[in-house]
């Protein structure tokens, strides 16, 4: 039933994207992904998703590309982070030291993140769209929601999904539909790593949140039909 609900929501978001003149391509072919990112004009790779630094295997990550007239117009990435018994702060502190070549550049983490994020996490990142597309709320929402649904289809046993967001996080929060935001979530030692900001927020939702939102979406679809 869960997978059927997800498939129905994916079909709804795909129809929304096609109505706006776009399509999507999901890929876990990592050679193809690098080519598509370059074609989309992605300006940089964050260390967490850099295919040259991470030895991803199929099932650990995928990229979703926004396609216009058969060509990539942007994209984003999703990866599974299975913390097992490790807490989120330790994970972030350990991996940030590896990614940025410094001794524990992460100094502190807000209490809500420490207390909530645990288990099997889905990290969404690498969002890159052209400025004119970022300014289209309907497009952002359809594309972001499609990524969330495909992530749930890929890793149905997830506990949380999250993404880092700049201080003005409302656009990204609406795109993904994540109901929870922790502002000033991370404190970094100087110099602040280039992929982060000292004022950034973390936006996220739990599996329980997702199931609730999924049921609301199904009800709205039934009302329309």
Coordinates of N, CA and C in Angstrom, one line a residue:
X1 N 0.8 -1.2 0.0 CA 0.0 0.0 0.0 C 0.9 1.3 0.0
X2 N 1.9 1.3 0.8 CA 2.8 2.4 0.9 C 3.4 2.7 -0.5
X3 N 4.0 1.6 -1.1 CA 4.6 1.8 -2.4 C 3.6 2.3 -3.5
X4 N 2.3 1.8 -3.4 CA 1.3 2.2 -4.3 C 1.0 3.7 -4.1
X5 N 0.9 4.1 -2.9 CA 0.7 5.6 -2.6 C 1.8 6.4 -3.1
X6 N 3.0 5.9 -3.0 CA 4.2 6.7 -3.5 C 4.1 6.8 -5.0
X7 N 3.8 5.7 -5.6 CA 3.7 5.7 -7.1 C 2.7 6.7 -7.6
X8 N 1.6 6.7 -6.9 CA 0.5 7.7 -7.3 C 1.0 9.1 -7.1
X9 N 1.7 9.4 -6.0 CA 2.2 10.8 -5.8 C 3.2 11.2 -6.8
X10 N 4.1 10.2 -7.1 CA 5.1 10.5 -8.2 C 4.4 10.8 -9.5
X11 N 3.4 10.1 -9.8 CA 2.6 10.4 -11.1 C 2.0 11.8 -11.1
X12 N 1.5 12.2 -9.9 CA 0.9 13.5 -9.8 C 2.0 14.6 -10.0
X13 N 3.2 14.4 -9.4 CA 4.2 15.4 -9.5 C 4.8 15.4 -10.9
X14 N 4.9 14.3 -11.5 CA 5.4 14.2 -12.9 C 4.4 15.0 -13.8
X15 N 3.1 14.8 -13.6 CA 2.2 15.5 -14.4 C 2.3 17.0 -14.3
X16 N 2.5 17.4 -13.0 CA 2.7 18.9 -12.7 C 3.9 19.4 -13.5
X17 N 5.0 18.6 -13.5 CA 6.2 19.1 -14.1 C 6.0 19.1 -15.7
X18 N 5.4 18.1 -16.2 CA 5.1 18.1 -17.7 C 4.2 19.3 -18.1
X19 N 3.3 19.6 -17.2 CA 2.4 20.7 -17.5 C 3.2 22.0 -17.6
X20 N 4.3 22.1 -16.8 CA 5.1 23.3 -16.8 C 6.2 23.2 -17.9
X21 N 6.2 22.1 -18.7 CA 7.2 22.0 -19.8 C 8.5 21.3 -19.5
X22 N 8.4 20.5 -18.4 CA 9.7 19.8 -18.0 C 9.4 18.3 -17.8
X23 N 10.5 17.6 -17.7 CA 10.4 16.2 -17.4 C 11.5 15.9 -16.4
X24 N 11.7 14.7 -15.9 CA 12.7 14.4 -15.0 C 13.5 13.1 -15.4
X25 N 14.7 13.0 -14.9 CA 15.5 11.8 -15.2 C 16.2 11.5 -13.9
X26 N 15.9 10.3 -13.3 CA 16.6 9.8 -12.1 C 17.7 8.8 -12.5
X27 N 18.8 9.0 -11.9 CA 19.9 8.1 -12.3 C 20.8 7.7 -11.1
X28 N 21.2 6.5 -11.1 CA 22.3 6.1 -10.2 C 23.5 5.5 -10.9
X29 N 23.6 5.9 -12.2 CA 24.7 5.6 -13.1 C 25.7 6.7 -12.9
X30 N 26.7 6.5 -12.1 CA 27.6 7.6 -11.6 C 28.4 8.2 -12.7
X31 N 28.7 7.5 -13.8 CA 29.4 8.1 -14.9 C 28.5 9.0 -15.7
X32 N 27.2 8.6 -15.8 CA 26.2 9.4 -16.5 C 25.9 10.6 -15.7
X33 N 25.9 10.5 -14.4 CA 25.6 11.6 -13.5 C 26.6 12.7 -13.7
X34 N 27.8 12.4 -13.7 CA 28.9 13.5 -13.8 C 28.7 14.2 -15.2
X35 N 28.4 13.5 -16.2 CA 28.2 14.1 -17.5 C 27.0 15.0 -17.5
X36 N 25.9 14.5 -16.9 CA 24.7 15.3 -16.8 C 24.9 16.6 -15.9
X37 N 25.6 16.5 -14.8 CA 25.9 17.6 -14.0 C 26.6 18.7 -14.8
X38 N 27.6 18.3 -15.5 CA 28.4 19.2 -16.3 C 27.5 19.9 -17.4
X39 N 26.6 19.1 -18.0 CA 25.7 19.6 -19.0 C 24.7 20.6 -18.4
X40 N 24.3 20.4 -17.2 CA 23.4 21.3 -16.5 C 24.1 22.5 -16.0
X41 N 25.4 22.6 -16.0 CA 26.1 23.7 -15.6 C 26.3 23.8 -14.1
X42 N 26.3 22.7 -13.4 CA 26.4 22.7 -11.9 C 27.8 23.3 -11.6
X43 N 27.8 24.3 -10.8 CA 29.0 25.1 -10.6 C 30.1 24.4 -9.7
X44 N 29.6 23.5 -8.8 CA 30.6 22.9 -7.9 C 30.0 21.6 -7.3
X45 N 30.8 20.8 -6.7 CA 30.3 19.6 -6.0 C 30.6 19.8 -4.5
X46 N 29.6 19.6 -3.7 CA 29.9 19.6 -2.2 C 30.6 18.3 -1.9
X47 N 31.5 18.3 -0.9 CA 32.2 17.1 -0.5 C 31.3 15.9 -0.2
X48 N 30.1 16.1 0.3 CA 29.2 15.1 0.7 C 28.7 14.3 -0.5
X49 N 28.7 14.9 -1.7 CA 28.1 14.3 -2.9 C 29.1 14.2 -4.0
X50 N 30.3 14.6 -3.8 CA 31.3 14.7 -4.9 C 31.7 13.2 -5.3
X51 N 31.3 12.9 -6.5 CA 31.6 11.5 -7.0 C 33.1 11.2 -7.1
X52 N 33.9 12.2 -7.1 CA 35.3 12.0 -7.2 C 35.9 11.7 -5.8
X53 N 35.1 11.9 -4.7 CA 35.6 11.7 -3.4 C 34.8 10.7 -2.6
X54 N 33.7 10.3 -3.1 CA 32.8 9.3 -2.5 C 32.7 8.0 -3.4
X55 N 32.9 6.9 -2.8 CA 32.8 5.7 -3.5 C 31.4 5.1 -3.4
X56 N 30.4 5.8 -4.0 CA 29.1 5.4 -3.9 C 28.9 4.1 -4.6
X57 N 28.0 3.3 -4.1 CA 27.5 2.1 -4.8 C 26.0 2.3 -5.1
X58 N 25.5 1.5 -6.1 CA 24.1 1.6 -6.4 C 23.2 1.3 -5.2
X59 N 22.2 2.1 -4.9 CA 21.4 1.9 -3.7 C 21.8 2.8 -2.6
X60 N 22.9 3.5 -2.7 CA 23.4 4.5 -1.7 C 23.0 5.9 -2.0
X61 N 22.8 6.2 -3.3 CA 22.6 7.6 -3.7 C 22.0 7.6 -5.1
X62 N 21.3 8.7 -5.4 CA 20.8 8.9 -6.8 C 20.7 10.4 -7.0
X63 N 20.7 10.7 -8.3 CA 20.6 12.1 -8.7 C 19.3 12.3 -9.5
X64 N 18.6 13.4 -9.3 CA 17.4 13.6 -10.1 C 17.6 14.9 -10.9
X65 N 17.4 14.8 -12.2 CA 17.7 15.9 -13.1 C 16.4 16.4 -13.6
X66 N 16.3 17.8 -13.7 CA 15.2 18.4 -14.3 C 15.5 18.6 -15.8
X67 N 14.7 18.0 -16.6 CA 15.0 18.0 -18.1 C 14.0 19.0 -18.8
X68 N 14.6 19.7 -19.7 CA 13.9 20.6 -20.6 C 14.3 20.4 -22.0
X69 N 13.3 20.0 -22.9 CA 13.6 19.7 -24.3 C 14.7 18.6 -24.4
X70 N 14.7 17.6 -23.5 CA 15.6 16.5 -23.5 C 17.0 16.8 -23.0
X71 N 17.2 18.1 -22.4 CA 18.5 18.4 -21.9 C 18.4 18.8 -20.4
X72 N 19.4 18.5 -19.6 CA 19.4 18.8 -18.2 C 19.4 20.3 -17.9
X73 N 18.4 20.8 -17.2 CA 18.3 22.2 -16.8 C 18.6 22.4 -15.3
X74 N 19.0 21.3 -14.6 CA 19.4 21.4 -13.2 C 19.2 20.1 -12.6
X75 N 19.4 20.0 -11.3 CA 19.2 18.8 -10.6 C 19.5 18.9 -9.1
X76 N 19.3 17.7 -8.5 CA 19.6 17.6 -7.0 C 20.0 16.2 -6.8
X77 N 20.5 15.9 -5.6 CA 21.0 14.6 -5.2 C 20.4 14.1 -3.9
X78 N 20.3 12.8 -3.7 CA 19.8 12.2 -2.5 C 20.7 11.1 -2.1
X79 N 21.0 10.9 -0.9 CA 21.8 9.8 -0.4 C 21.3 9.3 0.9
X80 N 21.5 8.0 1.2 CA 21.2 7.4 2.4 C 22.4 7.5 3.4
X81 N 22.1 8.0 4.6 CA 23.1 8.0 5.6 C 22.6 7.1 6.8
X82 N 23.1 5.9 6.9 CA 22.6 5.0 7.9 C 23.6 5.2 9.2
X83 N 23.1 5.9 10.1 CA 23.9 6.2 11.3 C 24.1 5.0 12.2
X84 N 23.2 4.0 12.1 CA 23.2 2.9 13.1 C 23.2 3.4 14.5
X85 N 24.3 3.2 15.3 CA 24.4 3.6 16.7 C 25.1 4.9 16.9
X86 N 25.6 5.5 15.8 CA 26.3 6.8 15.9 C 25.3 7.9 16.0
X87 N 25.6 8.9 16.8 CA 24.7 10.1 16.9 C 25.0 11.1 15.8
X88 N 24.1 11.9 15.4 CA 24.2 12.8 14.3 C 25.3 13.8 14.4
X89 N 25.5 14.3 15.7 CA 26.6 15.3 15.9 C 27.9 14.7 15.7
X90 N 28.2 13.5 16.2 CA 29.4 12.8 16.0 C 29.7 12.5 14.5
X91 N 28.6 12.1 13.8 CA 28.7 11.8 12.4 C 29.2 13.1 11.6
X92 N 28.5 14.2 11.9 CA 28.8 15.5 11.2 C 30.2 16.0 11.6
X93 N 30.5 15.8 12.8 CA 31.9 16.3 13.2 C 33.0 15.5 12.6
X94 N 32.8 14.2 12.6 CA 33.8 13.3 12.0 C 33.9 13.5 10.5
X95 N 32.8 13.5 9.8 CA 32.8 13.6 8.3 C 33.2 15.0 7.8
X96 N 32.9 16.0 8.6 CA 33.3 17.4 8.2 C 34.8 17.5 8.3
X97 N 35.4 16.8 9.2 CA 36.9 16.9 9.3 C 37.5 16.2 8.1
X98 N 36.9 15.1 7.7 CA 37.4 14.4 6.5 C 37.2 15.2 5.2
X99 N 36.0 15.9 5.1 CA 35.7 16.6 3.9 C 36.5 17.9 3.7
X100 N 36.7 18.6 4.8 CA 37.3 19.9 4.7 C 38.7 20.0 5.2
X101 N 39.3 18.9 5.5 CA 40.7 18.9 5.8 C 41.1 19.7 7.0
X102 N 40.3 19.6 8.0 CA 40.5 20.4 9.3 C 40.2 19.5 10.5
X103 N 40.7 19.9 11.6 CA 40.4 19.2 12.8 C 39.0 19.6 13.4
X104 N 38.0 18.8 13.2 CA 36.7 19.0 13.7 C 36.2 20.4 13.5
X105 N 36.0 20.8 12.2 CA 35.5 22.2 12.0 C 34.1 22.5 12.5
X106 N 33.3 21.5 12.8 CA 32.0 21.7 13.4 C 32.2 21.8 14.9
X107 N 31.8 22.9 15.4 CA 32.0 23.2 16.8 C 30.8 22.8 17.7
X108 N 29.6 23.0 17.2 CA 28.4 22.7 18.0 C 27.2 22.5 17.1
X109 N 26.2 21.9 17.6 CA 25.0 21.6 16.9 C 23.8 21.9 17.8
X110 N 22.7 22.5 17.3 CA 21.6 22.8 18.1 C 20.9 21.6 18.7
X111 N 20.4 21.7 19.9 CA 19.9 20.6 20.6 C 18.8 19.9 19.8
X112 N 17.8 20.5 19.1 CA 16.8 19.8 18.4 C 17.4 18.8 17.4
X113 N 18.5 19.1 16.7 CA 19.1 18.1 15.8 C 19.7 17.0 16.6
X114 N 20.4 17.3 17.6 CA 21.0 16.2 18.4 C 20.0 15.2 18.9
X115 N 18.8 15.8 19.3 CA 17.8 14.9 19.9 C 16.9 14.2 18.9
X116 N 16.8 14.7 17.7 CA 15.9 14.1 16.8 C 16.5 13.3 15.7
X117 N 17.5 13.8 15.0 CA 18.0 13.0 13.9 C 18.8 11.8 14.3
X118 N 18.4 10.7 13.9 CA 19.0 9.4 14.3 C 18.5 8.3 13.4
X119 N 19.3 7.2 13.3 CA 18.9 6.1 12.5 C 19.2 6.2 11.0
X120 N 18.3 5.9 10.2 CA 18.5 5.9 8.7 C 18.0 7.3 8.2
X121 N 18.9 8.1 7.7 CA 18.7 9.5 7.3 C 18.8 9.6 5.8
X122 N 17.9 10.3 5.2 CA 18.1 10.7 3.7 C 18.5 12.1 3.7
X123 N 19.6 12.4 3.1 CA 20.2 13.7 2.9 C 19.9 14.2 1.5
X124 N 19.2 15.3 1.3 CA 19.0 15.9 0.0 C 19.9 17.1 -0.1
X125 N 20.5 17.2 -1.2 CA 21.5 18.3 -1.4 C 21.8 18.5 -2.9
X126 N 22.8 19.4 -3.2 CA 23.3 19.7 -4.5 C 22.2 20.3 -5.4
X127 N 21.2 21.0 -4.8 CA 20.2 21.6 -5.7 C 20.8 22.7 -6.5
X128 N 20.6 22.5 -7.8 CA 21.1 23.5 -8.8 C 20.1 23.7 -9.9
X129 N 19.5 24.9 -9.9 CA 18.6 25.3 -11.0 C 18.9 26.7 -11.4
X130 N 18.5 27.0 -12.6 CA 18.8 28.3 -13.1 C 17.9 29.3 -12.4
X131 N 18.4 30.6 -12.3 CA 17.7 31.6 -11.5 C 16.3 31.7 -11.9
X132 N 16.0 31.7 -13.2 CA 14.6 31.9 -13.6 C 13.7 30.7 -13.1
X133 N 14.3 29.5 -13.0 CA 13.5 28.4 -12.5 C 13.4 28.4 -11.0
X134 N 14.4 28.9 -10.3 CA 14.3 29.0 -8.9 C 13.2 29.9 -8.4
X135 N 12.8 30.8 -9.3 CA 11.8 31.9 -9.0 C 10.4 31.4 -9.3
X136 N 10.3 30.1 -9.7 CA 8.9 29.6 -10.0 C 8.5 28.6 -8.9
X137 N 7.7 29.0 -8.0 CA 7.3 28.2 -6.9 C 6.6 26.9 -7.3
X138 N 5.8 26.9 -8.3 CA 5.1 25.7 -8.7 C 6.2 24.6 -9.2
X139 N 7.2 25.1 -10.0 CA 8.2 24.2 -10.5 C 9.1 23.7 -9.3
X140 N 9.5 24.6 -8.4 CA 10.3 24.2 -7.3 C 9.5 23.1 -6.5
X141 N 8.3 23.3 -6.2 CA 7.5 22.4 -5.4 C 7.4 21.1 -6.1
X142 N 7.0 21.0 -7.4 CA 6.8 19.8 -8.1 C 8.1 19.0 -8.1
X143 N 9.2 19.7 -8.4 CA 10.5 19.0 -8.5 C 11.0 18.5 -7.1
X144 N 10.9 19.4 -6.1 CA 11.4 19.0 -4.8 C 10.5 17.9 -4.2
X145 N 9.2 17.9 -4.4 CA 8.4 16.9 -3.9 C 8.6 15.6 -4.6
X146 N 8.9 15.6 -5.9 CA 9.2 14.4 -6.7 C 10.5 13.8 -6.1
X147 N 11.5 14.6 -5.7 CA 12.7 14.1 -5.1 C 12.4 13.4 -3.8
X148 N 11.6 14.0 -3.0 CA 11.2 13.4 -1.7 C 10.5 12.0 -1.9
X149 N 9.6 12.0 -2.8 CA 8.8 10.8 -3.0 C 9.8 9.7 -3.6
X150 N 10.6 10.0 -4.5 CA 11.6 9.0 -5.0 C 12.5 8.5 -4.0
X151 N 12.9 9.4 -3.0 CA 13.8 9.0 -1.9 C 13.0 8.0 -1.0
X152 N 11.8 8.3 -0.8 CA 11.0 7.3 0.0 C 10.8 6.0 -0.7
X153 N 10.7 6.0 -2.0 CA 10.6 4.8 -2.8 C 11.9 4.0 -2.7
X154 N 13.0 4.7 -2.7 CA 14.3 4.1 -2.7 C 14.7 3.5 -1.4
X155 N 14.3 4.3 -0.3 CA 14.7 3.9 1.1 C 13.4 3.9 1.9
X156 N 12.5 3.0 1.8 CA 11.2 3.1 2.5 C 11.4 3.0 4.0
X157 N 12.5 2.5 4.5 CA 12.7 2.3 5.9 C 13.4 3.5 6.6
X158 N 13.4 4.7 5.9 CA 14.1 5.8 6.4 C 13.4 6.3 7.7
X159 N 14.2 7.0 8.5 CA 13.6 7.6 9.8 C 13.4 9.1 9.6
X160 N 14.3 9.8 8.9 CA 14.3 11.2 8.7 C 14.8 11.5 7.3
X161 N 14.3 12.7 6.8 CA 14.9 13.3 5.6 C 15.3 14.7 6.1
X162 N 16.5 15.2 5.5 CA 16.9 16.5 5.9 C 17.7 17.2 4.8
X163 N 17.8 18.5 4.9 CA 18.7 19.3 4.0 C 19.2 20.5 4.7
X164 N 20.4 20.9 4.4 CA 20.9 22.2 4.8 C 20.3 23.3 4.0
X165 N 20.0 24.4 4.7 CA 19.4 25.5 4.0 C 20.0 26.8 4.5
X166 N 20.1 27.8 3.6 CA 20.6 29.1 4.0 C 19.6 29.8 4.9
X167 N 20.0 30.9 5.5 CA 19.2 31.6 6.5 C 17.8 31.9 6.0
X168 N 17.7 32.3 4.7 CA 16.4 32.5 4.1 C 15.9 31.2 3.5
X169 N 15.4 30.4 4.4 CA 15.1 29.0 4.0 C 13.7 28.7 3.5
X170 N 12.8 29.7 3.5 CA 11.4 29.4 3.2 C 11.2 28.8 1.8
X171 N 12.0 29.2 0.8 CA 11.8 28.7 -0.6 C 12.2 27.2 -0.6
X172 N 13.3 26.9 0.0 CA 13.7 25.5 0.0 C 12.8 24.6 0.8
X173 N 12.4 25.1 1.9 CA 11.5 24.4 2.8 C 10.1 24.1 2.1
X174 N 9.6 25.1 1.3 CA 8.4 24.8 0.6 C 8.6 23.8 -0.6
X175 N 9.8 23.9 -1.2 CA 10.1 23.0 -2.3 C 10.1 21.5 -1.8
X176 N 10.7 21.2 -0.7 CA 10.7 19.9 -0.2 C 9.5 19.5 0.6
X177 N 8.8 20.5 1.1 CA 7.7 20.2 2.0 C 8.0 19.7 3.4
X178 N 9.2 20.1 3.8 CA 9.7 19.7 5.2 C 9.1 20.6 6.2
X179 N 8.4 20.1 7.2 CA 7.6 20.9 8.1 C 8.5 21.5 9.3
X180 N 9.7 20.9 9.5 CA 10.4 21.3 10.7 C 11.7 22.0 10.3
X181 N 12.0 23.1 10.9 CA 13.2 23.9 10.7 C 13.9 24.2 12.0
X182 N 15.2 24.0 12.0 CA 16.0 24.5 13.2 C 16.9 25.6 12.7
X183 N 16.7 26.8 13.0 CA 17.6 27.9 12.5 C 18.9 27.9 13.3
X184 N 19.9 28.5 12.7 CA 21.2 28.5 13.3 C 21.6 27.1 13.9
X185 N 21.5 26.1 13.0 CA 21.5 24.8 13.5 C 23.0 24.3 13.8
X186 N 23.9 24.9 13.1 CA 25.3 24.4 13.2 C 26.3 25.6 13.5
X187 N 27.2 25.4 14.3 CA 28.3 26.4 14.6 C 29.6 25.9 14.1
X188 N 30.2 26.6 13.2 CA 31.5 26.2 12.6 C 32.6 27.0 13.1
X189 N 33.8 26.4 13.2 CA 35.0 27.1 13.5 C 35.5 27.8 12.3
X190 N 36.1 29.0 12.5 CA 36.7 29.7 11.3 C 37.9 29.0 10.8
X191 N 38.1 29.0 9.5 CA 37.2 29.5 8.5 C 36.0 28.6 8.2
X192 N 34.8 29.1 8.1 CA 33.6 28.3 7.9 C 33.8 27.6 6.5
X193 N 33.6 26.3 6.5 CA 33.7 25.5 5.2 C 32.8 26.1 4.1
X194 N 33.3 26.1 2.9 CA 32.7 26.8 1.8 C 31.3 26.3 1.5
X195 N 31.0 25.1 1.8 CA 29.6 24.6 1.5 C 28.6 24.9 2.6
X196 N 29.0 25.6 3.6 CA 28.1 25.9 4.8 C 28.1 27.4 5.1
X197 N 27.2 27.8 6.0 CA 27.2 29.1 6.5 C 27.0 29.1 8.0
X198 N 27.5 30.1 8.7 CA 27.4 30.1 10.1 C 25.9 30.4 10.6
X199 N 25.1 30.8 9.6 CA 23.7 31.1 10.0 C 22.7 30.1 9.3
X200 N 23.2 29.1 8.8 CA 22.3 28.2 8.0 C 21.4 27.4 9.0
X201 N 20.3 27.0 8.4 CA 19.3 26.2 9.1 C 19.4 24.8 8.6
X202 N 18.7 23.9 9.3 CA 18.5 22.5 8.8 C 17.0 22.3 8.8
X203 N 16.5 21.9 7.6 CA 15.1 21.6 7.5 C 14.9 20.1 7.4
X204 N 13.8 19.5 7.9 CA 13.7 18.1 8.0 C 12.3 17.6 8.3
X205 N 12.1 16.3 8.0 CA 10.8 15.7 8.4 C 11.0 14.3 8.8
X206 N 10.2 13.8 9.6 CA 10.3 12.4 10.1 C 9.5 11.5 9.2
X207 N 9.6 10.2 9.3 CA 8.8 9.2 8.6 C 7.3 9.4 8.9
X208 N 7.0 9.7 10.2 CA 5.7 9.9 10.6 C 5.1 11.2 9.9
X209 N 5.9 12.3 9.9 CA 5.5 13.5 9.1 C 5.2 13.1 7.7
X210 N 6.1 12.4 7.1 CA 5.9 12.0 5.7 C 4.6 11.2 5.4
X211 N 4.4 10.3 6.2 CA 3.1 9.5 6.1 C 1.9 10.3 6.2
X212 N 1.9 11.3 7.1 CA 0.8 12.2 7.3 C 0.6 13.0 6.0
X213 N 1.7 13.6 5.5 CA 1.6 14.5 4.3 C 1.2 13.6 3.1
X214 N 1.7 12.4 3.1 CA 1.3 11.5 1.9 C -0.2 11.2 2.0
X215 N -0.8 11.0 3.1 CA -2.2 10.8 3.2 C -3.0 12.0 2.9
X216 N -2.5 13.2 3.2 CA -3.2 14.4 2.8 C -3.2 14.6 1.3
X217 N -2.1 14.3 0.7 CA -2.0 14.4 -0.8 C -2.9 13.5 -1.4
X218 N -3.1 12.2 -0.9 CA -4.0 11.3 -1.5 C -5.4 11.7 -1.4
X219 N -5.8 12.4 -0.2 CA -7.1 12.9 -0.1 C -7.4 14.0 -1.0
X220 N -6.4 14.9 -1.3 CA -6.7 16.0 -2.2 C -6.9 15.5 -3.6
X221 N -6.1 14.4 -4.0 CA -6.2 13.8 -5.3 C -7.6 13.2 -5.5
X222 N -8.1 12.6 -4.5 CA -9.5 12.0 -4.5 C -10.5 13.1 -4.6
X223 N -10.3 14.2 -3.9 CA -11.3 15.3 -4.0 C -11.4 15.8 -5.4
X224 N -10.2 15.9 -6.1 CA -10.2 16.5 -7.4 C -10.9 15.5 -8.4
X225 N -10.6 14.2 -8.2 CA -11.2 13.3 -9.2 C -12.6 12.9 -8.8

